[in-house]
Tab-separated table of C-alpha atoms and ligand atoms in Angstrom:
chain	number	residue	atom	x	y	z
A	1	UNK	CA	7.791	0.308	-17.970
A	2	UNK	CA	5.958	-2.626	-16.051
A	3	UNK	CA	7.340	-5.799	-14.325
A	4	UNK	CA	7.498	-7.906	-17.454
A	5	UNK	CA	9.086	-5.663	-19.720
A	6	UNK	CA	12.052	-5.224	-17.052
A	7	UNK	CA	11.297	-9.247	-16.754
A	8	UNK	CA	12.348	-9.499	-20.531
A	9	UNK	CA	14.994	-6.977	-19.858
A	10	UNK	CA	16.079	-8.728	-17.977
A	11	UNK	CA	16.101	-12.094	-19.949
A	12	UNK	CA	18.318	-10.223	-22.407
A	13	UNK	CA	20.541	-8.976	-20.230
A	14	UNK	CA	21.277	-11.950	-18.405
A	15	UNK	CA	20.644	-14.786	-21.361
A	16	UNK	CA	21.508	-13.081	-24.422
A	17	UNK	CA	23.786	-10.176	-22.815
A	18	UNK	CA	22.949	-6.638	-22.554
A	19	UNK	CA	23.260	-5.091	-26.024
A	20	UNK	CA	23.222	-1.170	-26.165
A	21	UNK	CA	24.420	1.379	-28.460
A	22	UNK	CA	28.156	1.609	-28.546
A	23	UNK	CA	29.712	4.667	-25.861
A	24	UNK	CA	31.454	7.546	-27.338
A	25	UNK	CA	33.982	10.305	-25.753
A	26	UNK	CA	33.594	12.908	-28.610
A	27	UNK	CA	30.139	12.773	-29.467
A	28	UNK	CA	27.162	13.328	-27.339
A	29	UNK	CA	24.863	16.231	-26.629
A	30	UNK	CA	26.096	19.529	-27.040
A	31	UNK	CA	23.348	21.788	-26.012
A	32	UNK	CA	24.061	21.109	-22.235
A	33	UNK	CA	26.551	20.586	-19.842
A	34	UNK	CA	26.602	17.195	-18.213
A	35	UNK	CA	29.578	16.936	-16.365
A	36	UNK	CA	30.217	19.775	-13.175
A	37	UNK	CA	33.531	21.478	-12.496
A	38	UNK	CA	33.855	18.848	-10.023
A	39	UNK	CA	33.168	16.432	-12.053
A	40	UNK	CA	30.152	15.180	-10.956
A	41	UNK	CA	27.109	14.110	-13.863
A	42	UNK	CA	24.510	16.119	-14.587
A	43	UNK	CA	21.710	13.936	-15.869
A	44	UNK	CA	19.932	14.868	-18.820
A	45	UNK	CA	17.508	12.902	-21.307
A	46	UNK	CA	20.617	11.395	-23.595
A	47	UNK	CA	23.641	10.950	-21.922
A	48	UNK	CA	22.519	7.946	-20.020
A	49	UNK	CA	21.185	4.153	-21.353
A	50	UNK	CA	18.721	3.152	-19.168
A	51	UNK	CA	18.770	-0.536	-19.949
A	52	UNK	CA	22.459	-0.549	-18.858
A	53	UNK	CA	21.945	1.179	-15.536
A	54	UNK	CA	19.062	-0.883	-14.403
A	55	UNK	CA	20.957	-3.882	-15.535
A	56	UNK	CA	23.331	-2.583	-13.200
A	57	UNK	CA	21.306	-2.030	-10.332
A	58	UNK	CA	19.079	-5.038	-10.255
A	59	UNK	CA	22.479	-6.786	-9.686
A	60	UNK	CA	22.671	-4.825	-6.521
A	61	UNK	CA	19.399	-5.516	-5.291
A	62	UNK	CA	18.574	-2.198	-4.156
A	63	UNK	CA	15.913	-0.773	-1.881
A	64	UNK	CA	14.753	3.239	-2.971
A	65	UNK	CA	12.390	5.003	-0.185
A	66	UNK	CA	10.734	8.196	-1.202
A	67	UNK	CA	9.428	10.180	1.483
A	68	UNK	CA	6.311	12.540	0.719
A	69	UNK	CA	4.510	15.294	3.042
A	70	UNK	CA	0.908	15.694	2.348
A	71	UNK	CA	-0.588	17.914	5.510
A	72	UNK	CA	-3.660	19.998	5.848
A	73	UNK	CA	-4.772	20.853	2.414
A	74	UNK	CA	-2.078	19.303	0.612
A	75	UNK	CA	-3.852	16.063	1.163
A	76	UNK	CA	-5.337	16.554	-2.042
A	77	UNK	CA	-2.444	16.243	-4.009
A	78	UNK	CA	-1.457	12.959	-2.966
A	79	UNK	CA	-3.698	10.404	-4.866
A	80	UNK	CA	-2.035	11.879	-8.437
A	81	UNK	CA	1.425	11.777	-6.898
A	82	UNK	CA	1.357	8.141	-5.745
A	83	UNK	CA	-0.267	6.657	-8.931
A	84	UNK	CA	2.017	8.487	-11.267
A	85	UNK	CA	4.875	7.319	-9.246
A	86	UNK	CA	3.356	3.739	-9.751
A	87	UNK	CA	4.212	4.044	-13.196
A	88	UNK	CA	7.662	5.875	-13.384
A	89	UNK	CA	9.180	6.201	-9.744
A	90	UNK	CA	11.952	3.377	-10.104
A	91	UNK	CA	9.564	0.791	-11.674
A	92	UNK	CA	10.322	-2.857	-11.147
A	93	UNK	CA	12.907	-1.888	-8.491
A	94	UNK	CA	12.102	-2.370	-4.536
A	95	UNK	CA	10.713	0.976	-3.418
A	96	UNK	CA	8.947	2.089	-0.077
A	97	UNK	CA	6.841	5.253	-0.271
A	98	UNK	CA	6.682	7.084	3.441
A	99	UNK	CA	3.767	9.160	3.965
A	100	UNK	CA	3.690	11.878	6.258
A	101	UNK	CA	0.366	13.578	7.306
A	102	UNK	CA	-2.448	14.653	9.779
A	103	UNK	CA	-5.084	12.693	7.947
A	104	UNK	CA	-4.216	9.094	7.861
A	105	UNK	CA	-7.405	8.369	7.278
A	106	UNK	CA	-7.654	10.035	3.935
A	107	UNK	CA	-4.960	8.791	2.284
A	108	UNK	CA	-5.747	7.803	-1.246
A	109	UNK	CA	-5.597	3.487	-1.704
A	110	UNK	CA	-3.338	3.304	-4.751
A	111	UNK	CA	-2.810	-0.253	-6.049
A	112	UNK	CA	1.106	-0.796	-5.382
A	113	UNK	CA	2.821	-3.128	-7.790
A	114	UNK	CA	4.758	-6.471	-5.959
A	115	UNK	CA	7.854	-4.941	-4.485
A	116	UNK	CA	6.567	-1.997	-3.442
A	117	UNK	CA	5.061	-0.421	-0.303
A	118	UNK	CA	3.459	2.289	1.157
A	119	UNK	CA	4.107	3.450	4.747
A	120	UNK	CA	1.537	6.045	6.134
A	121	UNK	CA	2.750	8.104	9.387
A	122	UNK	CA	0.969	10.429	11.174
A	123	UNK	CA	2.497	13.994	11.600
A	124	UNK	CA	0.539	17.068	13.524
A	125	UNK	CA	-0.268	20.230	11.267
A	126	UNK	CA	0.890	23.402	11.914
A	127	UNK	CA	-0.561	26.997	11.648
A	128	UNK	CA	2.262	28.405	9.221
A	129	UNK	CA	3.476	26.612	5.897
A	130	UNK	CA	7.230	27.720	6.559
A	131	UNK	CA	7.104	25.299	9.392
A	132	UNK	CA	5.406	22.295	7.598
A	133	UNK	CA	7.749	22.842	5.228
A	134	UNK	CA	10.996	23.443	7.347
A	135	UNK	CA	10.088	20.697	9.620
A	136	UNK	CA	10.405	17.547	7.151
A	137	UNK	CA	14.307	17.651	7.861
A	138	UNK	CA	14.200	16.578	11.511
A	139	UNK	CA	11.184	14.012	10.366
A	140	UNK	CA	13.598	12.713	7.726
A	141	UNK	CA	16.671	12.487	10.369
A	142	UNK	CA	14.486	10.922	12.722
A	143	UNK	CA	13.252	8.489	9.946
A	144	UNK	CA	16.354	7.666	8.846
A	145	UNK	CA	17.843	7.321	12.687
A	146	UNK	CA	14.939	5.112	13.429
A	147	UNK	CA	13.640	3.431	10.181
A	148	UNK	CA	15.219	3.039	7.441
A	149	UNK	CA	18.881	2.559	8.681
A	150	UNK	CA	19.335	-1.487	7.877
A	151	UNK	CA	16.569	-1.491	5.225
A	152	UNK	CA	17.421	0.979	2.721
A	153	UNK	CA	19.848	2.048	0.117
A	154	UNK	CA	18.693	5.510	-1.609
A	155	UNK	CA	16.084	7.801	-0.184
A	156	UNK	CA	14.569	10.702	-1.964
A	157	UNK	CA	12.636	13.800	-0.625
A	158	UNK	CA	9.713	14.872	-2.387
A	159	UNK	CA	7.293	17.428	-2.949
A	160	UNK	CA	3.830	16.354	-3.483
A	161	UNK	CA	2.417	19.183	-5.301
A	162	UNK	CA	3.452	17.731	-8.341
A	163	UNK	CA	3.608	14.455	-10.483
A	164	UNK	CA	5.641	12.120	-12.408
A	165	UNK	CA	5.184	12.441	-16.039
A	166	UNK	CA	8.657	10.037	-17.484
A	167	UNK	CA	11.164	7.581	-15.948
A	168	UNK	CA	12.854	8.777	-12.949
A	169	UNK	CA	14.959	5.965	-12.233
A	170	UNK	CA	18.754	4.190	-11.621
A	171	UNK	CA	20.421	7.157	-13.362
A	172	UNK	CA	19.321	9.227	-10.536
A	173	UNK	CA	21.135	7.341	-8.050
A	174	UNK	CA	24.396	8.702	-5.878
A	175	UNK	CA	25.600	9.506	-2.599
A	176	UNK	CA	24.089	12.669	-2.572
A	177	UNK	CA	21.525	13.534	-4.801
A	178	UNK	CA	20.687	17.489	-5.801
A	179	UNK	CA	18.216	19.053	-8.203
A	180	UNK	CA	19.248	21.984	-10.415
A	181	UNK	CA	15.582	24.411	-10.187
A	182	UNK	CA	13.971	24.904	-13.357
A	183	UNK	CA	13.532	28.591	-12.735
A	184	UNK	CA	16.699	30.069	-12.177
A	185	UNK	CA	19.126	27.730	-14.461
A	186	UNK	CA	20.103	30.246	-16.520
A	187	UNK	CA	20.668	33.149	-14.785
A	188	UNK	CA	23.621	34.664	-12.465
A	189	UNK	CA	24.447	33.661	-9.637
A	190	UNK	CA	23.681	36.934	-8.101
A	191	UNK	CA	19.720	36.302	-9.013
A	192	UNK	CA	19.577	33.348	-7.344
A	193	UNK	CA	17.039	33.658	-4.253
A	194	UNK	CA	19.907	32.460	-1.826
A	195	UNK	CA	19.486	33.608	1.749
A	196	UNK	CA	21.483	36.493	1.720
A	197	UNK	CA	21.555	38.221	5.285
A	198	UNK	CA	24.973	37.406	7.201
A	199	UNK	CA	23.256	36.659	9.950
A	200	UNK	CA	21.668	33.473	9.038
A	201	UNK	CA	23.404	30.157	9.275
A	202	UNK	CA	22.080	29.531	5.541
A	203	UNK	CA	24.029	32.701	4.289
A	204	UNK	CA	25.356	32.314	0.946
A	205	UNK	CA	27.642	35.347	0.175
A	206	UNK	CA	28.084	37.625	-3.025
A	207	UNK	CA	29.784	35.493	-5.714
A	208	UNK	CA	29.556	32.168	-3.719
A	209	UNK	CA	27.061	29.381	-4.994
A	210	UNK	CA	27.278	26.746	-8.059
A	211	UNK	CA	23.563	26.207	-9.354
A	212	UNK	CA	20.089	27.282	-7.394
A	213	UNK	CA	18.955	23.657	-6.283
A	214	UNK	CA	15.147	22.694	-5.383
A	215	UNK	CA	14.152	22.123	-1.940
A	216	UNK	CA	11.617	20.205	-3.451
A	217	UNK	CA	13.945	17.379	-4.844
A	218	UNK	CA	16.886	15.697	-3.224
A	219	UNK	CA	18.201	12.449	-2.262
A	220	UNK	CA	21.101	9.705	-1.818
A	221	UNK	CA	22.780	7.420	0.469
A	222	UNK	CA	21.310	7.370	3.717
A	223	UNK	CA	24.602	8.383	5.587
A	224	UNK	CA	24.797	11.271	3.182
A	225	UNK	CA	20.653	12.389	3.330
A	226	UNK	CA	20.834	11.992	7.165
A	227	UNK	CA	23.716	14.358	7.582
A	228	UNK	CA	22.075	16.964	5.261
A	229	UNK	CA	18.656	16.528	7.245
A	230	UNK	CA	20.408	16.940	10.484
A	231	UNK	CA	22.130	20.430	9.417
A	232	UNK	CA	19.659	22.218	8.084
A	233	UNK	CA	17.726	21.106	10.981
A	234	UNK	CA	20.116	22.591	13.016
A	235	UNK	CA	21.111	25.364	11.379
A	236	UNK	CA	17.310	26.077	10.796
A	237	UNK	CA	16.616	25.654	14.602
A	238	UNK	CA	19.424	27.969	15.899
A	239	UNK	CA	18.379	30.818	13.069
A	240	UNK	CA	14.542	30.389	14.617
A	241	UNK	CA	16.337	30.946	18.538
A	242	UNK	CA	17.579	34.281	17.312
A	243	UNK	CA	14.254	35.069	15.306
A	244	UNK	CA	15.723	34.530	11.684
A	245	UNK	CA	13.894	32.614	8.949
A	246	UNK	CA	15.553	31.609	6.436
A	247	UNK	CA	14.453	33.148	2.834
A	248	UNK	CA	13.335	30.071	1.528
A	249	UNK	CA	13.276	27.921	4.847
A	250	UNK	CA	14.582	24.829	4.173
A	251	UNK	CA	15.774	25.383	0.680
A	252	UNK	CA	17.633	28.012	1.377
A	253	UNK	CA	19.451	25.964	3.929
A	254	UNK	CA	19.677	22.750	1.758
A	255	UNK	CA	21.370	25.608	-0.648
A	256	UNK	CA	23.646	26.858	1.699
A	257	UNK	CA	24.648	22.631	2.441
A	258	UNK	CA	25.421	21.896	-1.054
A	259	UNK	CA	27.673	25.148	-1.607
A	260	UNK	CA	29.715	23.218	1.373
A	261	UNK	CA	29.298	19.640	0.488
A	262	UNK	CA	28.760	19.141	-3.380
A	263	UNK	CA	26.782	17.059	-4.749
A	264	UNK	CA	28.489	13.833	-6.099
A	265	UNK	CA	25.535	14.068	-8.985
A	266	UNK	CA	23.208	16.434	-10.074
A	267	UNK	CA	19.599	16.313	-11.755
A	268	UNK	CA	18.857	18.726	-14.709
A	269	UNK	CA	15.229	20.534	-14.440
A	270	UNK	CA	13.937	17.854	-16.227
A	271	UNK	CA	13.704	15.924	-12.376
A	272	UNK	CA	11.600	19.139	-10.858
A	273	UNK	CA	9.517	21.604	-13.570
A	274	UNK	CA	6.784	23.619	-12.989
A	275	UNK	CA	4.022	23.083	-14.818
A	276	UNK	CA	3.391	26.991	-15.264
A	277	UNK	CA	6.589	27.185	-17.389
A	278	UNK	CA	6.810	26.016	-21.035
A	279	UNK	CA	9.054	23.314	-22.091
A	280	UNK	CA	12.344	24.471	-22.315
A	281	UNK	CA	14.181	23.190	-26.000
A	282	UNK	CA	16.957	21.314	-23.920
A	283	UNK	CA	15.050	19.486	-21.448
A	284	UNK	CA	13.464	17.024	-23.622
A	285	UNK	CA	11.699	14.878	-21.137
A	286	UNK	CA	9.927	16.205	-18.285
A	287	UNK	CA	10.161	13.090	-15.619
A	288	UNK	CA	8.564	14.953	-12.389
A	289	UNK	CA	6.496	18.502	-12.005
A	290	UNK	CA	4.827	20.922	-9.830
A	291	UNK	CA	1.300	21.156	-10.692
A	292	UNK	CA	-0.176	24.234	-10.538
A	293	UNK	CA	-1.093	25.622	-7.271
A	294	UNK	CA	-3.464	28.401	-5.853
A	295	UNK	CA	-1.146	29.145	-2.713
A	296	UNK	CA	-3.681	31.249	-1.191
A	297	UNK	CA	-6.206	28.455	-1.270
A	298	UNK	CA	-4.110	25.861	0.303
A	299	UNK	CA	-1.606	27.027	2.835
A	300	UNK	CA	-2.777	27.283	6.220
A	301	UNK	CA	-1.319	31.230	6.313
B	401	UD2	C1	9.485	25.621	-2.664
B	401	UD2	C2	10.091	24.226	-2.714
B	401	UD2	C3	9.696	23.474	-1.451
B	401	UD2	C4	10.165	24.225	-0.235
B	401	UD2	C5	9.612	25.639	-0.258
B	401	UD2	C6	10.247	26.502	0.835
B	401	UD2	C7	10.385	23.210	-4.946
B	401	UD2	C8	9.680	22.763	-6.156
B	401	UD2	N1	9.567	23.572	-3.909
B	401	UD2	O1	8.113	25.417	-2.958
B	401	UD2	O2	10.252	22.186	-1.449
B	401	UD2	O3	11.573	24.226	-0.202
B	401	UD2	O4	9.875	26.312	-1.482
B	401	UD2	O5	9.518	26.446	1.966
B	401	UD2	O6	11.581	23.225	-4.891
B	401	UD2	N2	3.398	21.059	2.704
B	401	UD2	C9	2.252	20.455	3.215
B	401	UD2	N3	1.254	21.262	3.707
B	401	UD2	C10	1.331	22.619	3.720
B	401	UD2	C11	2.497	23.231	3.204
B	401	UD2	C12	3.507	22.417	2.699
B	401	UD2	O7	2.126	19.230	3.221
B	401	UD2	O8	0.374	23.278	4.172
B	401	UD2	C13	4.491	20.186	2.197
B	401	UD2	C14	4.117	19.568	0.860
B	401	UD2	O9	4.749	18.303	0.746
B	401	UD2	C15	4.712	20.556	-0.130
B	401	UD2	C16	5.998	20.968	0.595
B	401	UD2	O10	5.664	20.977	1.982
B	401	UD2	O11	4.949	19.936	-1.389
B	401	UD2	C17	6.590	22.316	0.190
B	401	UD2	O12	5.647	23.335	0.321
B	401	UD2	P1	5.177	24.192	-0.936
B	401	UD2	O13	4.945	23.284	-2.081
B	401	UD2	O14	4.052	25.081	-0.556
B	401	UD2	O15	6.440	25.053	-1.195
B	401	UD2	P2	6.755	25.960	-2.485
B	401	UD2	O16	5.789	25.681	-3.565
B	401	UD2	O17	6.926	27.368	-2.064
């Protein structure tokens, strides 16, 4: 979607009115589940109008920032992250992309459209990828602390191993934001790679825990992302003091947060796949994706 197509959206919504298919309570899809049992959405491809939400939203005048980590060799991932953005990410919406890495100077120039803006910060590199990875929380808190506070609405955390491939937009939006992983939706609970040793502050216990979510997707408010980012840090700092890692690092804390504090919406797999997997038949749009990765080849450990 470019800037004049949401410009004649636009037109129609606010010259001729918004016209949209008419909303029904008893039919809709049937192959998922798009409501939790606390009642928050789950978004899938059809059970949202886009037209309607964006309508919605540009009312609002919002401001989205998406932060990204691209350190060491993950540098080299960026470029494909940023220009697929560019064409999906919450087009023709205000939208700041924050950059963290060790090369500044090699960050990819990617033609931004009006509106939007890219913010490159340096960040020092680390010897182990558990602590690259771990670390974004406290950069995030500080971000938000010092940043973002006055100028922003949403913020999303990304991963930039991967790409955008389809509209990842309004729908998305809440006060806090999670993504269900594509790799362990349909299994028990007792599969899912929670931290499981008592002893860790991201502990989720037999028979506890809703969905698996990604570390590599999340988001909301700012109030709501900055209290998430400052737990986990926490809780990830005083596990390190008495020389426990968490399972998953970060993840597994972010888990462990949203067992406590549920999300007030949720993102089907469709918002994180893995390009390794094959299409699933109910997720029939894949918006964002890890790429394939040799991990061996680009982690510093
Ligand atoms: C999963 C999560 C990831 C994180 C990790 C646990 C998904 C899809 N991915 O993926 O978010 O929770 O488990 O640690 O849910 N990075 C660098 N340089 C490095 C290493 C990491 O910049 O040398 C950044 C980069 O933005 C990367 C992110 O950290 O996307 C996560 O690291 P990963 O992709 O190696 O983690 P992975 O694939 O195990």
């Amino acid at each position: 979607m470019n800037l004049k197509f949401v410009a004649v959206l636009l037109f129609l919504v606010v010259v001729l009115g918004l016209k949209y298919p008419q909303p029904s309570i008893t039919h809709g899809r049937t192959d998922v589940v798009s409501v939790t049992p606390w009642l928050a959405p789950v978004v899938w491809e059809g059970t949202f109008y886009p037209v309607l939400l964006d309508s919605i939203y540009q009312k609002r005048n919002i401001t989205v920032a998406a932060t990204v980590f691209a350190v060491g060799k993950y540098i080299r991932f960026l470029k494909d992250f940023l220009e697929t953005a560019e064409q999906h990410f919450f087009v023709g919406f205000r939208v700041k992309v924050y950059v963290f890495t060790d090369q500044p100077n090699e960050v990819p120039k990617v033609k931004m459209a009006a509106g939007r803006e890219l913010v490159v910060r340096s960040v020092p590199n680390s010897k182990r990828w558990q602590e690259i990875s771990a670390r974004r929380m406290e950069i995030i808190q500080t971000l938000i602390e010092e940043t973002l506070k006055n100028d922003v609405d949403y913020i999303f955390c990304l991963d930039v191993d991967s790409k955008f491939h389809s509209r990842w937009g309004t729908e998305s939006l809440g006060e806090l934001v999670a993504v269900i992983h594509p790799g362990y939706y349909k299994d028990d609970r007792s599969k899912f790679p929670y931290e499981r040793r008592p002893a860790s502050r991201a502990y989720v216990a037999p028979g506890e825990g809703d969905f698996y979510y990604c570390g590599g997707a999340f988001g909301g408010v700012l109030a709501e992302v900055h209290q998430l980012a400052q737990t986990c840090r926490k809780n990830f700092e005083d596990d390190a003091k008495e020389g426990i890692e968490a399972a998953w690092q970060e993840e597994s804390h972010l888990n462990r947060y949203m067992w406590l504090n549920k999300p007030s919406k949720v993102l089907s797999p469709e918002y994180l796949w893995q390009d390794f997997k094959a299409r699933n038949s109910e997720v029939r749009v894949i918006r964002f994706s890890g790429v394939i990765k040799n991990y061996n080849e680009i982690r510093p450990n």
